[in-house]
Short mmCIF file of C-alpha atoms in Angstrom, two decimals:
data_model
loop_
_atom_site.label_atom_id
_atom_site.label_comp_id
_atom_site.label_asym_id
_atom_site.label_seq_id
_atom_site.Cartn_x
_atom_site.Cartn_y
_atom_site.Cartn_z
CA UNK G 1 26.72 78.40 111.83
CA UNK G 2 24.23 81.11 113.13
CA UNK G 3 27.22 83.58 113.39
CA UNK G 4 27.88 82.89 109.55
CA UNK G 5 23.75 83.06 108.72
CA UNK G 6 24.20 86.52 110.40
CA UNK G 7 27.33 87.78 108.58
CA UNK G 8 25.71 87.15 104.93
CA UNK G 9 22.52 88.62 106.19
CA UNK G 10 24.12 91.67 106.67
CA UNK G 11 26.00 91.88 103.79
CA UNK G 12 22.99 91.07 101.44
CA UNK G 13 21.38 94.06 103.59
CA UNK G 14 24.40 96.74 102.88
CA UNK G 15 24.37 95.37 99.07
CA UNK G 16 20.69 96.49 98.75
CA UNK G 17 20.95 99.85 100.22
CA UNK G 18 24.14 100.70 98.69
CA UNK G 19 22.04 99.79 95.55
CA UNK G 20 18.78 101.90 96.57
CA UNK G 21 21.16 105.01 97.26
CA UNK G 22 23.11 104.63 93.91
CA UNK G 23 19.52 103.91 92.11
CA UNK G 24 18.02 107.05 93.46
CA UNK G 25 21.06 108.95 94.18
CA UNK G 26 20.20 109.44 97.72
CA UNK G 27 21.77 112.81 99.23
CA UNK G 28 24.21 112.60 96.00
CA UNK G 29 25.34 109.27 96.40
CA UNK G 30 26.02 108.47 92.87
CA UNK G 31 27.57 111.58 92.15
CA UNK G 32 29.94 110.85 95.12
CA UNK G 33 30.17 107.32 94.42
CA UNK G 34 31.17 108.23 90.89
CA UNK G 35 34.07 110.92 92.10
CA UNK G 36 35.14 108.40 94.43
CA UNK G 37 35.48 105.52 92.25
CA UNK G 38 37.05 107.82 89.68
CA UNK G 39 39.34 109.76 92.25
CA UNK G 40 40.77 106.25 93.51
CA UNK G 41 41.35 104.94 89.62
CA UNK G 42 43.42 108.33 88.87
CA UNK G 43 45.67 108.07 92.30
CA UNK G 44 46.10 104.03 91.21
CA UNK G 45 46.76 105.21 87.69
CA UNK G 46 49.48 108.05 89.01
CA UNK G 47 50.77 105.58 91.60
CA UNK G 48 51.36 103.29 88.45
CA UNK G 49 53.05 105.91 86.36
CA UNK G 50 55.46 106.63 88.93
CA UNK G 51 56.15 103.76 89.67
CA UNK G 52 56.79 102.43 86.30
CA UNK G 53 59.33 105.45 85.63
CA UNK G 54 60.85 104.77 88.74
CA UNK G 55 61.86 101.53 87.17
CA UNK G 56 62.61 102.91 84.16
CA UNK G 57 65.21 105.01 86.32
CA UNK G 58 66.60 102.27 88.13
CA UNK G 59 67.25 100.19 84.91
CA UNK G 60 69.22 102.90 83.34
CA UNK G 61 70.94 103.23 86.35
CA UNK G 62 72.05 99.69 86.26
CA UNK G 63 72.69 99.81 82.24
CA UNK G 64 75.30 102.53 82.99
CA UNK G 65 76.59 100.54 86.07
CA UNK G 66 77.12 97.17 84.10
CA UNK G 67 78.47 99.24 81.40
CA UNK G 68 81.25 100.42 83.63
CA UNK G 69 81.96 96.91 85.10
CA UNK G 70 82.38 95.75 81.57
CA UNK G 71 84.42 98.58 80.62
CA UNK G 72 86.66 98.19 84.27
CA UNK G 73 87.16 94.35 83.38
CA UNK G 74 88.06 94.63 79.26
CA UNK G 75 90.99 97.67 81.08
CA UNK G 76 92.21 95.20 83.30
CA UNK G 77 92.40 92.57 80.59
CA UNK G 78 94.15 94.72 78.30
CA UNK G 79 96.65 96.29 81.07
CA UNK G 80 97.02 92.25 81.64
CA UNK G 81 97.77 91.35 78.48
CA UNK G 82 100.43 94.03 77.95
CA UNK G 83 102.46 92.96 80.61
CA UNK G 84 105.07 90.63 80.09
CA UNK G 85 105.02 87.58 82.12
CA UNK G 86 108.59 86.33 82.79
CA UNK G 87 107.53 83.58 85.30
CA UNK G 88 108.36 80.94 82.58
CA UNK G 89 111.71 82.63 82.27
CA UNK G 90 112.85 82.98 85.65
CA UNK G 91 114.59 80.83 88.55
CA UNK G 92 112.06 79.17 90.58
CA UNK G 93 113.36 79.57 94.02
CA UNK G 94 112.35 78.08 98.04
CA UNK G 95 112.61 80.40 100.51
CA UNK G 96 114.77 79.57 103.27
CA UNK G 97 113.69 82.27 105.72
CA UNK G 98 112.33 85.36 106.22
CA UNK G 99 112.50 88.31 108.60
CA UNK G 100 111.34 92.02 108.88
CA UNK G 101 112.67 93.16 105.88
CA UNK G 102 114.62 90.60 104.02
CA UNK G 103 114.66 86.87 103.54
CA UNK G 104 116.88 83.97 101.95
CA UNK G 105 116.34 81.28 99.30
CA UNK G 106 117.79 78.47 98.05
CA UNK G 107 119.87 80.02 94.84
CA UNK G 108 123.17 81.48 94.38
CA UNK G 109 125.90 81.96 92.18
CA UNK G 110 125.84 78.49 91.41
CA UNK G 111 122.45 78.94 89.57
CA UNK G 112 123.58 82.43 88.04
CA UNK G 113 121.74 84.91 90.41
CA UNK G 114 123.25 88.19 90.33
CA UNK G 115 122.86 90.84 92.43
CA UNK G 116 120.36 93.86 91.72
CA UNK G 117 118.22 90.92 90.52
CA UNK G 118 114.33 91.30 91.38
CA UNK G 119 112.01 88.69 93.56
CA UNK G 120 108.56 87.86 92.09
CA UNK G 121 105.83 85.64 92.90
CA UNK G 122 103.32 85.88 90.15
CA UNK G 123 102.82 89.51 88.59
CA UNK G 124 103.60 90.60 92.01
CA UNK G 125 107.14 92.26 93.49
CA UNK G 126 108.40 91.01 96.41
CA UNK G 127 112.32 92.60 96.61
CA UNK G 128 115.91 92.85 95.13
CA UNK G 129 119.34 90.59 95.43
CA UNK G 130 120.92 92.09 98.40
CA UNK G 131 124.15 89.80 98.67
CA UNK G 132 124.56 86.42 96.93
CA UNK G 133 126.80 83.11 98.59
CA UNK G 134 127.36 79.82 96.28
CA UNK G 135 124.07 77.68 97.16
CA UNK G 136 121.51 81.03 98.32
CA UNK G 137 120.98 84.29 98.51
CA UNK G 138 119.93 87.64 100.94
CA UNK G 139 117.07 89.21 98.94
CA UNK G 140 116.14 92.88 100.52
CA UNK G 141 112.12 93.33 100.92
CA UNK G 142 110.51 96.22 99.45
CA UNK G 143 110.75 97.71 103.29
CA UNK G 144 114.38 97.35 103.03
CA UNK G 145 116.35 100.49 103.13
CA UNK G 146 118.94 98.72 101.42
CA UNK G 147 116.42 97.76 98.63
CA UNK G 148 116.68 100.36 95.67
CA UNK G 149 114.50 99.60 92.72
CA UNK G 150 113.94 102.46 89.96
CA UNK G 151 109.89 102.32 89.57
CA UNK G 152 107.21 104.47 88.25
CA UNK G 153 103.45 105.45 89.37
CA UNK G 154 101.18 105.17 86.46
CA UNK G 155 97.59 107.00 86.83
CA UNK G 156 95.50 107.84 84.20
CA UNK G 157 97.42 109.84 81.88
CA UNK G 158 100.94 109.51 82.53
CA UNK G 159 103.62 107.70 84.21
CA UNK G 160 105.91 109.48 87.19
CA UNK G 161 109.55 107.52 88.36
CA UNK G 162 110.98 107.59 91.47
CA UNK G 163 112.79 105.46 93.64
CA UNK G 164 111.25 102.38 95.70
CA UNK G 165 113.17 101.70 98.62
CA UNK G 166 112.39 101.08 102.42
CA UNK G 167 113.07 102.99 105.68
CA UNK G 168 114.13 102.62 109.55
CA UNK G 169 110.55 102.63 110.55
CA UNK G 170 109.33 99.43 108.22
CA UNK G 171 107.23 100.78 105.92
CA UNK G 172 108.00 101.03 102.13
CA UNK G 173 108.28 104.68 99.99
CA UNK G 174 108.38 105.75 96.64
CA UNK G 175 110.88 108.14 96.65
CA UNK G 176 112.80 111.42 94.59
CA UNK G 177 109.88 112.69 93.19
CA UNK G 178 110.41 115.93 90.87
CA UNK G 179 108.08 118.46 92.82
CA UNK G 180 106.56 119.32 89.48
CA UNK G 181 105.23 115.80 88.90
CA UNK G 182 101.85 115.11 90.37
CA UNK G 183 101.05 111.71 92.30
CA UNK G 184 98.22 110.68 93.79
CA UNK G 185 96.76 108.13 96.98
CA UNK G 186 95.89 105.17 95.18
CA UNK G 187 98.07 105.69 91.95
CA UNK G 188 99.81 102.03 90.91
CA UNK G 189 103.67 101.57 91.29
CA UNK G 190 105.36 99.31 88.89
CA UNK G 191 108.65 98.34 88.60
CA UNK G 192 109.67 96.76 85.02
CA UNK G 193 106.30 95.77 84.48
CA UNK G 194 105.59 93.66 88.18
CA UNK G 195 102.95 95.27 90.74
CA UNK G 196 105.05 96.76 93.93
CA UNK G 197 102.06 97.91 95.32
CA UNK G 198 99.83 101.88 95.57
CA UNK G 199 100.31 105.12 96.72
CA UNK G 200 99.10 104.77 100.63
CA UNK G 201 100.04 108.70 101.38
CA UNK G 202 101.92 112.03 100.16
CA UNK G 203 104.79 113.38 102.20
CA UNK G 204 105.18 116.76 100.78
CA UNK G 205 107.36 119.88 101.60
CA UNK G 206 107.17 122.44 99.14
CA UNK G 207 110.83 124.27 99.65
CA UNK G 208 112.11 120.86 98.93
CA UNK G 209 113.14 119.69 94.96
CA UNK G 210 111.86 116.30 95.81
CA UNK G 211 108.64 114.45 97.64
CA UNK G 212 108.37 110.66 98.46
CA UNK G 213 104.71 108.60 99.16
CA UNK G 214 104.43 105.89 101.79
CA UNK G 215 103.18 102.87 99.66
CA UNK G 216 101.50 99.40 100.58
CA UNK G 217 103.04 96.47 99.52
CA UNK G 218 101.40 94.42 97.53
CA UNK G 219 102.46 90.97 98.55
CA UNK G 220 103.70 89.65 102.30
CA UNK G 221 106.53 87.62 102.17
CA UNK G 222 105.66 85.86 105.34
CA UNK G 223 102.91 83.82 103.46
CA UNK G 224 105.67 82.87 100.74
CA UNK G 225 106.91 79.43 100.14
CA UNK G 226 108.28 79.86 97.02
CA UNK G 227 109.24 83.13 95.07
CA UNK G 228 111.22 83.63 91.29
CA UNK G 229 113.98 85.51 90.66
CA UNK G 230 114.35 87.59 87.09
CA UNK G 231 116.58 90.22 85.71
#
């Protein structure tokens, strides 16, 4: 209690001489009181004002960011919306097995499936009818080298065709590309309207009439239960 009594004593003594010096401007002290006081309002003021455009900034930033998302999605919807969904049309099919590069399902001539046919699950290519028996089928993966499919790589202002087919070493390629058609890493390939997958890497030689481009798949069969088969 007597430490408190102490405290307010004190500050009841540095209230009246901080009055007395302002009252009498002791050695300037109101004139520097003043400057201070107004000093410390103009850096809060200037702290406010950039503060307040840094907002500003931020918030247009974010405007022009959401913008783009909305634009990105309404794309997408439309590029959806364009493509034809055969799903309804096509042979719903159980996969039997599946290896490396090809697999078998449950169809055959018996339900009409033809070879050159394409695999799909979804809006997604999976592979081709290889060779077809009377109750199921050999369907070729996209890593097939047997698997042949006449595709294109769509960027932003045009579409370039090539071949989609698979080599010894396991990995998939878009192939016979004219030299003076332009490609790029990331560029879309489509193959009668179903996703195969996008550009992963160029594999250019300049003396040569054609290039090719390693591509990532863009389904795994090994996760497949089920896929469709359509023309």
């Amino acid at each position: 209690m007597k430490s408190l009594f102490q405290w307010f004593a004190l500050l009841i003594a540095a209230s009246i001489i901080t009055i007395f010096l302002y009252r009498f401007d002791f050695m300037g002290f109101k004139s520097n009181f003043a400057l201070d006081f107004v000093d410390a309002a103009s850096h809060f003021f200037r702290k406010q004002v950039s503060l307040n455009n840094f907002c500003a900034e931020e918030k247009k930033a974010l405007e022009v960011e959401n913008q783009n998302a909305i634009s990105e999605i309404q794309r997408l919807k439309t590029e959806l919306a364009t493509r034809v969904d055969l799903t309804k049309e096509s042979l719903e099919s159980e996969i039997i097995t599946v290896a490396q590069d090809e697999m078998i399902i449950n169809r055959g001539i018996s339900s009409s499936v033809s070879v050159d046919q394409k695999v799909i699950i979804g809006q997604s290519l999976v592979g081709a009818v290889l060779e077809i028996e009377k109750n199921r089928s050999l369907i070729g993966l996209l890593n097939n080298p047997k698997t042949k499919i006449l595709c294109n790589a769509e960027n932003d202002t045009l579409k370039v065709w090539g071949l989609l087919t698979g080599k010894s070493d396991g990995k998939i390629y878009f192939t016979k590309i004219l030299q003076t058609k332009k490609v790029a890493r990331n560029n879309k390939i489509f193959c009668s309207g179903f996703y195969a997958g996008k550009i992963k890497r160029l594999i250019k030689n300049e003396s040569d009439l054609f290039y090719e481009a390693e591509v990532s798949s863009a389904v795994s069969a090994e996760n497949l239960r089920k896929v469709y088969v359509v023309n």
